[in-house]
PDB file of C-alpha atoms in Angstrom:
ATOM      1  CA  MET E   1      28.806  22.697  -0.714  1.00  0.00           C
ATOM      2  CA  ALA E   2      26.910  25.246   1.354  1.00  0.00           C
ATOM      3  CA  PRO E   3      29.300  27.302   3.521  1.00  0.00           C
ATOM      4  CA  ASP E   4      27.358  26.386   6.687  1.00  0.00           C
ATOM      5  CA  LEU E   5      27.904  22.688   5.967  1.00  0.00           C
ATOM      6  CA  GLU E   6      31.517  23.133   4.922  1.00  0.00           C
ATOM      7  CA  ALA E   7      32.197  24.890   8.222  1.00  0.00           C
ATOM      8  CA  LEU E   8      30.884  21.814  10.078  1.00  0.00           C
ATOM      9  CA  LEU E   9      33.263  19.350   8.390  1.00  0.00           C
ATOM     10  CA  PRO E  10      36.246  19.701  10.776  1.00  0.00           C
ATOM     11  CA  ALA E  11      33.993  19.292  13.832  1.00  0.00           C
ATOM     12  CA  VAL E  12      32.232  16.275  12.263  1.00  0.00           C
ATOM     13  CA  ARG E  13      35.594  14.677  11.469  1.00  0.00           C
ATOM     14  CA  GLU E  14      36.814  15.270  15.026  1.00  0.00           C
ATOM     15  CA  CYS E  15      33.617  13.884  16.565  1.00  0.00           C
ATOM     16  CA  LEU E  16      33.579  10.749  14.420  1.00  0.00           C
ATOM     17  CA  SER E  17      37.271  10.023  14.935  1.00  0.00           C
ATOM     18  CA  GLY E  18      36.689  10.174  18.699  1.00  0.00           C
ATOM     19  CA  LEU E  19      34.052   7.441  18.700  1.00  0.00           C
ATOM     20  CA  LYS E  20      34.886   4.040  20.179  1.00  0.00           C
ATOM     21  CA  SER E  21      33.655   2.181  17.098  1.00  0.00           C
ATOM     22  CA  PRO E  22      34.747   4.138  13.987  1.00  0.00           C
ATOM     23  CA  SER E  23      35.037   0.921  11.966  1.00  0.00           C
ATOM     24  CA  GLN E  24      31.234   0.535  12.223  1.00  0.00           C
ATOM     25  CA  LEU E  25      30.618   3.852  10.485  1.00  0.00           C
ATOM     26  CA  GLY E  26      29.562   4.015   6.871  1.00  0.00           C
ATOM     27  CA  HIS E  27      29.001   7.396   5.311  1.00  0.00           C
ATOM     28  CA  VAL E  28      27.838  10.797   6.505  1.00  0.00           C
ATOM     29  CA  GLU E  29      25.266  12.962   4.749  1.00  0.00           C
ATOM     30  CA  LEU E  30      24.954  16.640   5.561  1.00  0.00           C
ATOM     31  CA  VAL E  31      21.869  18.539   4.414  1.00  0.00           C
ATOM     32  CA  LEU E  32      21.075  22.205   4.912  1.00  0.00           C
ATOM     33  CA  ALA E  33      17.355  22.703   5.502  1.00  0.00           C
ATOM     34  CA  ASP E  34      15.792  26.127   5.984  1.00  0.00           C
ATOM     35  CA  ASN E  35      15.574  25.412   9.706  1.00  0.00           C
ATOM     36  CA  GLY E  36      19.228  24.383   9.988  1.00  0.00           C
ATOM     37  CA  PRO E  37      21.658  21.617   9.156  1.00  0.00           C
ATOM     38  CA  LEU E  38      21.088  17.925   9.627  1.00  0.00           C
ATOM     39  CA  MET E  39      23.388  14.928   9.619  1.00  0.00           C
ATOM     40  CA  VAL E  40      22.590  11.352   8.663  1.00  0.00           C
ATOM     41  CA  LEU E  41      25.162   8.835   9.886  1.00  0.00           C
ATOM     42  CA  ARG E  42      25.119   5.396   8.298  1.00  0.00           C
ATOM     43  CA  HIS E  43      26.529   2.647  10.511  1.00  0.00           C
ATOM     44  CA  THR E  44      26.934  -1.062   9.906  1.00  0.00           C
ATOM     45  CA  ALA E  45      26.488  -2.359  13.473  1.00  0.00           C
ATOM     46  CA  ALA E  46      24.827  -1.162  16.654  1.00  0.00           C
ATOM     47  CA  LEU E  47      26.647   1.817  18.111  1.00  0.00           C
ATOM     48  CA  PRO E  48      27.757   1.623  21.747  1.00  0.00           C
ATOM     49  CA  ALA E  49      25.655   3.757  24.104  1.00  0.00           C
ATOM     50  CA  GLY E  50      28.619   6.061  24.733  1.00  0.00           C
ATOM     51  CA  ASP E  51      29.000   6.746  21.012  1.00  0.00           C
ATOM     52  CA  ARG E  52      25.292   7.505  20.638  1.00  0.00           C
ATOM     53  CA  GLU E  53      25.462   9.891  23.596  1.00  0.00           C
ATOM     54  CA  LYS E  54      28.534  11.613  22.150  1.00  0.00           C
ATOM     55  CA  LEU E  55      26.805  12.012  18.780  1.00  0.00           C
ATOM     56  CA  GLU E  56      23.696  13.439  20.430  1.00  0.00           C
ATOM     57  CA  ARG E  57      25.751  15.941  22.451  1.00  0.00           C
ATOM     58  CA  PHE E  58      27.615  16.890  19.267  1.00  0.00           C
ATOM     59  CA  SER E  59      24.358  17.487  17.393  1.00  0.00           C
ATOM     60  CA  GLN E  60      22.973  19.644  20.186  1.00  0.00           C
ATOM     61  CA  SER E  61      26.141  21.697  20.608  1.00  0.00           C
ATOM     62  CA  HIS E  62      26.360  22.350  16.851  1.00  0.00           C
ATOM     63  CA  GLY E  63      22.639  23.012  16.336  1.00  0.00           C
ATOM     64  CA  LEU E  64      22.037  20.204  13.884  1.00  0.00           C
ATOM     65  CA  ALA E  65      19.414  17.504  13.659  1.00  0.00           C
ATOM     66  CA  LEU E  66      20.838  13.986  13.914  1.00  0.00           C
ATOM     67  CA  TYR E  67      19.595  10.840  12.207  1.00  0.00           C
ATOM     68  CA  LEU E  68      21.153   7.390  12.472  1.00  0.00           C
ATOM     69  CA  ALA E  69      20.755   4.873   9.664  1.00  0.00           C
ATOM     70  CA  PRO E  70      21.661   1.346  10.803  1.00  0.00           C
ATOM     71  CA  GLN E  71      20.211  -0.126   7.599  1.00  0.00           C
ATOM     72  CA  SER E  72      19.351   1.372   4.250  1.00  0.00           C
ATOM     73  CA  GLU E  73      15.600   1.343   4.947  1.00  0.00           C
ATOM     74  CA  ILE E  74      15.767   2.467   8.588  1.00  0.00           C
ATOM     75  CA  LEU E  75      16.210   6.074   9.670  1.00  0.00           C
ATOM     76  CA  GLU E  76      16.193   6.908  13.383  1.00  0.00           C
ATOM     77  CA  HIS E  77      15.636  10.552  14.362  1.00  0.00           C
ATOM     78  CA  ILE E  78      17.860  11.169  17.394  1.00  0.00           C
ATOM     79  CA  SER E  79      17.726  14.917  17.964  1.00  0.00           C
ATOM     80  CA  GLY E  80      16.756  18.240  16.474  1.00  0.00           C
ATOM     81  CA  GLU E  81      13.745  19.551  14.632  1.00  0.00           C
ATOM     82  CA  ALA E  82      12.368  17.724  11.582  1.00  0.00           C
ATOM     83  CA  PRO E  83      13.716  19.424   8.443  1.00  0.00           C
ATOM     84  CA  TRP E  84      11.749  21.749   6.198  1.00  0.00           C
ATOM     85  CA  TYR E  85      12.290  24.235   3.427  1.00  0.00           C
ATOM     86  CA  THR E  86      10.130  26.884   1.849  1.00  0.00           C
ATOM     87  CA  SER E  87       8.823  26.974  -1.684  1.00  0.00           C
ATOM     88  CA  ASP E  88       6.867  30.042  -2.766  1.00  0.00           C
ATOM     89  CA  GLY E  89       6.286  30.938   0.877  1.00  0.00           C
ATOM     90  CA  LEU E  90       5.006  27.469   1.837  1.00  0.00           C
ATOM     91  CA  ARG E  91       6.779  25.329   4.429  1.00  0.00           C
ATOM     92  CA  LEU E  92       7.480  21.843   3.051  1.00  0.00           C
ATOM     93  CA  MET E  93       8.470  19.134   5.517  1.00  0.00           C
ATOM     94  CA  PHE E  94      10.838  16.453   4.246  1.00  0.00           C
ATOM     95  CA  SER E  95      12.734  13.398   5.367  1.00  0.00           C
ATOM     96  CA  PRO E  96      16.513  13.265   4.974  1.00  0.00           C
ATOM     97  CA  ARG E  97      15.921  10.332   2.609  1.00  0.00           C
ATOM     98  CA  ASP E  98      13.746  12.378   0.245  1.00  0.00           C
ATOM     99  CA  PHE E  99      14.949  13.863  -2.999  1.00  0.00           C
ATOM    100  CA  ILE E 100      15.147  17.632  -2.693  1.00  0.00           C
ATOM    101  CA  GLN E 101      16.869  20.190  -4.870  1.00  0.00           C
ATOM    102  CA  VAL E 102      20.391  20.701  -3.543  1.00  0.00           C
ATOM    103  CA  ASN E 103      20.695  24.350  -4.521  1.00  0.00           C
ATOM    104  CA  ASP E 104      17.952  26.329  -2.779  1.00  0.00           C
ATOM    105  CA  GLY E 105      18.464  29.420  -4.930  1.00  0.00           C
ATOM    106  CA  VAL E 106      18.108  27.420  -8.139  1.00  0.00           C
ATOM    107  CA  ASN E 107      15.060  25.634  -6.720  1.00  0.00           C
ATOM    108  CA  GLN E 108      13.330  28.902  -5.835  1.00  0.00           C
ATOM    109  CA  LEU E 109      14.084  30.231  -9.321  1.00  0.00           C
ATOM    110  CA  MET E 110      12.706  27.043 -10.955  1.00  0.00           C
ATOM    111  CA  VAL E 111       9.458  27.275  -8.983  1.00  0.00           C
ATOM    112  CA  GLN E 112       9.013  30.995  -9.678  1.00  0.00           C
ATOM    113  CA  THR E 113       9.804  30.510 -13.384  1.00  0.00           C
ATOM    114  CA  ALA E 114       7.324  27.633 -13.691  1.00  0.00           C
ATOM    115  CA  LEU E 115       4.634  29.666 -11.929  1.00  0.00           C
ATOM    116  CA  ALA E 116       5.244  32.636 -14.227  1.00  0.00           C
ATOM    117  CA  TRP E 117       5.243  30.534 -17.409  1.00  0.00           C
ATOM    118  CA  LEU E 118       2.121  28.615 -16.426  1.00  0.00           C
ATOM    119  CA  ASP E 119       0.251  31.785 -15.433  1.00  0.00           C
ATOM    120  CA  ILE E 120      -2.243  29.756 -13.397  1.00  0.00           C
ATOM    121  CA  GLN E 121      -5.626  31.433 -12.920  1.00  0.00           C
ATOM    122  CA  PRO E 122      -8.080  30.825 -10.043  1.00  0.00           C
ATOM    123  CA  GLN E 123     -10.426  28.770 -12.263  1.00  0.00           C
ATOM    124  CA  ASP E 124      -7.650  26.473 -13.615  1.00  0.00           C
ATOM    125  CA  ARG E 125      -7.320  22.778 -12.845  1.00  0.00           C
ATOM    126  CA  VAL E 126      -3.794  21.320 -12.826  1.00  0.00           C
ATOM    127  CA  LEU E 127      -2.409  17.785 -13.010  1.00  0.00           C
ATOM    128  CA  ASP E 128       1.170  17.416 -11.735  1.00  0.00           C
ATOM    129  CA  LEU E 129       2.628  14.020 -12.621  1.00  0.00           C
ATOM    130  CA  PHE E 130       5.643  12.760 -10.652  1.00  0.00           C
ATOM    131  CA  CYS E 131       4.989  15.494  -8.099  1.00  0.00           C
ATOM    132  CA  GLY E 132       7.387  14.215  -5.451  1.00  0.00           C
ATOM    133  CA  MET E 133       6.794  15.933  -2.157  1.00  0.00           C
ATOM    134  CA  GLY E 134       5.028  18.895  -3.743  1.00  0.00           C
ATOM    135  CA  ASN E 135       7.799  21.339  -4.597  1.00  0.00           C
ATOM    136  CA  PHE E 136       5.745  22.630  -7.551  1.00  0.00           C
ATOM    137  CA  THR E 137       2.361  21.132  -6.661  1.00  0.00           C
ATOM    138  CA  LEU E 138       1.750  23.029  -3.443  1.00  0.00           C
ATOM    139  CA  PRO E 139       2.605  26.481  -4.844  1.00  0.00           C
ATOM    140  CA  LEU E 140       0.320  25.680  -7.800  1.00  0.00           C
ATOM    141  CA  ALA E 141      -2.450  24.738  -5.367  1.00  0.00           C
ATOM    142  CA  THR E 142      -2.446  28.231  -3.877  1.00  0.00           C
ATOM    143  CA  ARG E 143      -3.311  29.658  -7.307  1.00  0.00           C
ATOM    144  CA  ALA E 144      -5.576  27.126  -9.047  1.00  0.00           C
ATOM    145  CA  ALA E 145      -9.105  25.936  -8.335  1.00  0.00           C
ATOM    146  CA  ASN E 146      -7.862  22.356  -8.117  1.00  0.00           C
ATOM    147  CA  VAL E 147      -4.483  20.612  -8.317  1.00  0.00           C
ATOM    148  CA  VAL E 148      -3.935  16.867  -8.410  1.00  0.00           C
ATOM    149  CA  GLY E 149      -0.425  15.640  -7.739  1.00  0.00           C
ATOM    150  CA  VAL E 150       0.426  12.074  -8.735  1.00  0.00           C
ATOM    151  CA  GLU E 151       3.468  10.371  -7.214  1.00  0.00           C
ATOM    152  CA  GLY E 152       4.498   6.713  -7.356  1.00  0.00           C
ATOM    153  CA  VAL E 153       6.775   6.734  -4.296  1.00  0.00           C
ATOM    154  CA  PRO E 154       4.470   6.320  -1.275  1.00  0.00           C
ATOM    155  CA  ALA E 155       7.005   7.677   1.224  1.00  0.00           C
ATOM    156  CA  LEU E 156       7.025  11.037  -0.546  1.00  0.00           C
ATOM    157  CA  VAL E 157       3.319  11.679  -0.086  1.00  0.00           C
ATOM    158  CA  GLY E 158       1.590   9.226   2.235  1.00  0.00           C
ATOM    159  CA  GLU E 159       2.757  10.302   5.662  1.00  0.00           C
ATOM    160  CA  ARG E 160       3.043  13.973   4.734  1.00  0.00           C
ATOM    161  CA  ALA E 161      -0.394  14.570   3.249  1.00  0.00           C
ATOM    162  CA  GLY E 162      -1.839  15.537   6.603  1.00  0.00           C
ATOM    163  CA  LYS E 163       1.189  17.657   7.507  1.00  0.00           C
ATOM    164  CA  CYS E 164       0.878  20.344   4.857  1.00  0.00           C
ATOM    165  CA  ARG E 165       1.873  23.730   6.216  1.00  0.00           C
ATOM    166  CA  ALA E 166      -0.115  25.555   3.608  1.00  0.00           C
ATOM    167  CA  PRO E 167      -3.505  27.251   3.304  1.00  0.00           C
ATOM    168  CA  ILE E 168      -4.779  24.332   1.214  1.00  0.00           C
ATOM    169  CA  SER E 169      -6.427  20.976   1.775  1.00  0.00           C
ATOM    170  CA  CYS E 170      -4.077  17.999   1.369  1.00  0.00           C
ATOM    171  CA  THR E 171      -5.353  14.436   0.976  1.00  0.00           C
ATOM    172  CA  THR E 172      -3.983  11.146  -0.307  1.00  0.00           C
TER     173      THR E 172
END
């Protein structure tokens, strides 16, 4: 676990144990994005207003983004900046529900190794199958004439296509 997240565990435990409805809590996910930590709290019933307020104050005082997940397909952004990480100098926005590489150092090394091995030239055209949210695709797009990323999970590409933070054109 990342040291920044591990350091949050005692405070998270204290906050959650002080809620009025701890029996309605499911699990907690902590993610360390490049712009700071985020917490996803799964709960099985509506949280009392006081608990929501306490969680929001906690997130603000600890500098973490807070998401509540009352159902598996619902994710409510309560506070904090939307998460992002960088890949080859590009800012990639993601949802806490997305698959991302857990170890940032390993991820950066994978991307750099792939770019070196592929030795993409400005005239090259690239097809990236199962591209996810663009961890490899977007860095490739800064080097090649054309890159097509194919992904079967709509949530990974649909809403983010217009939100690329890269000097490239993104479409769906």
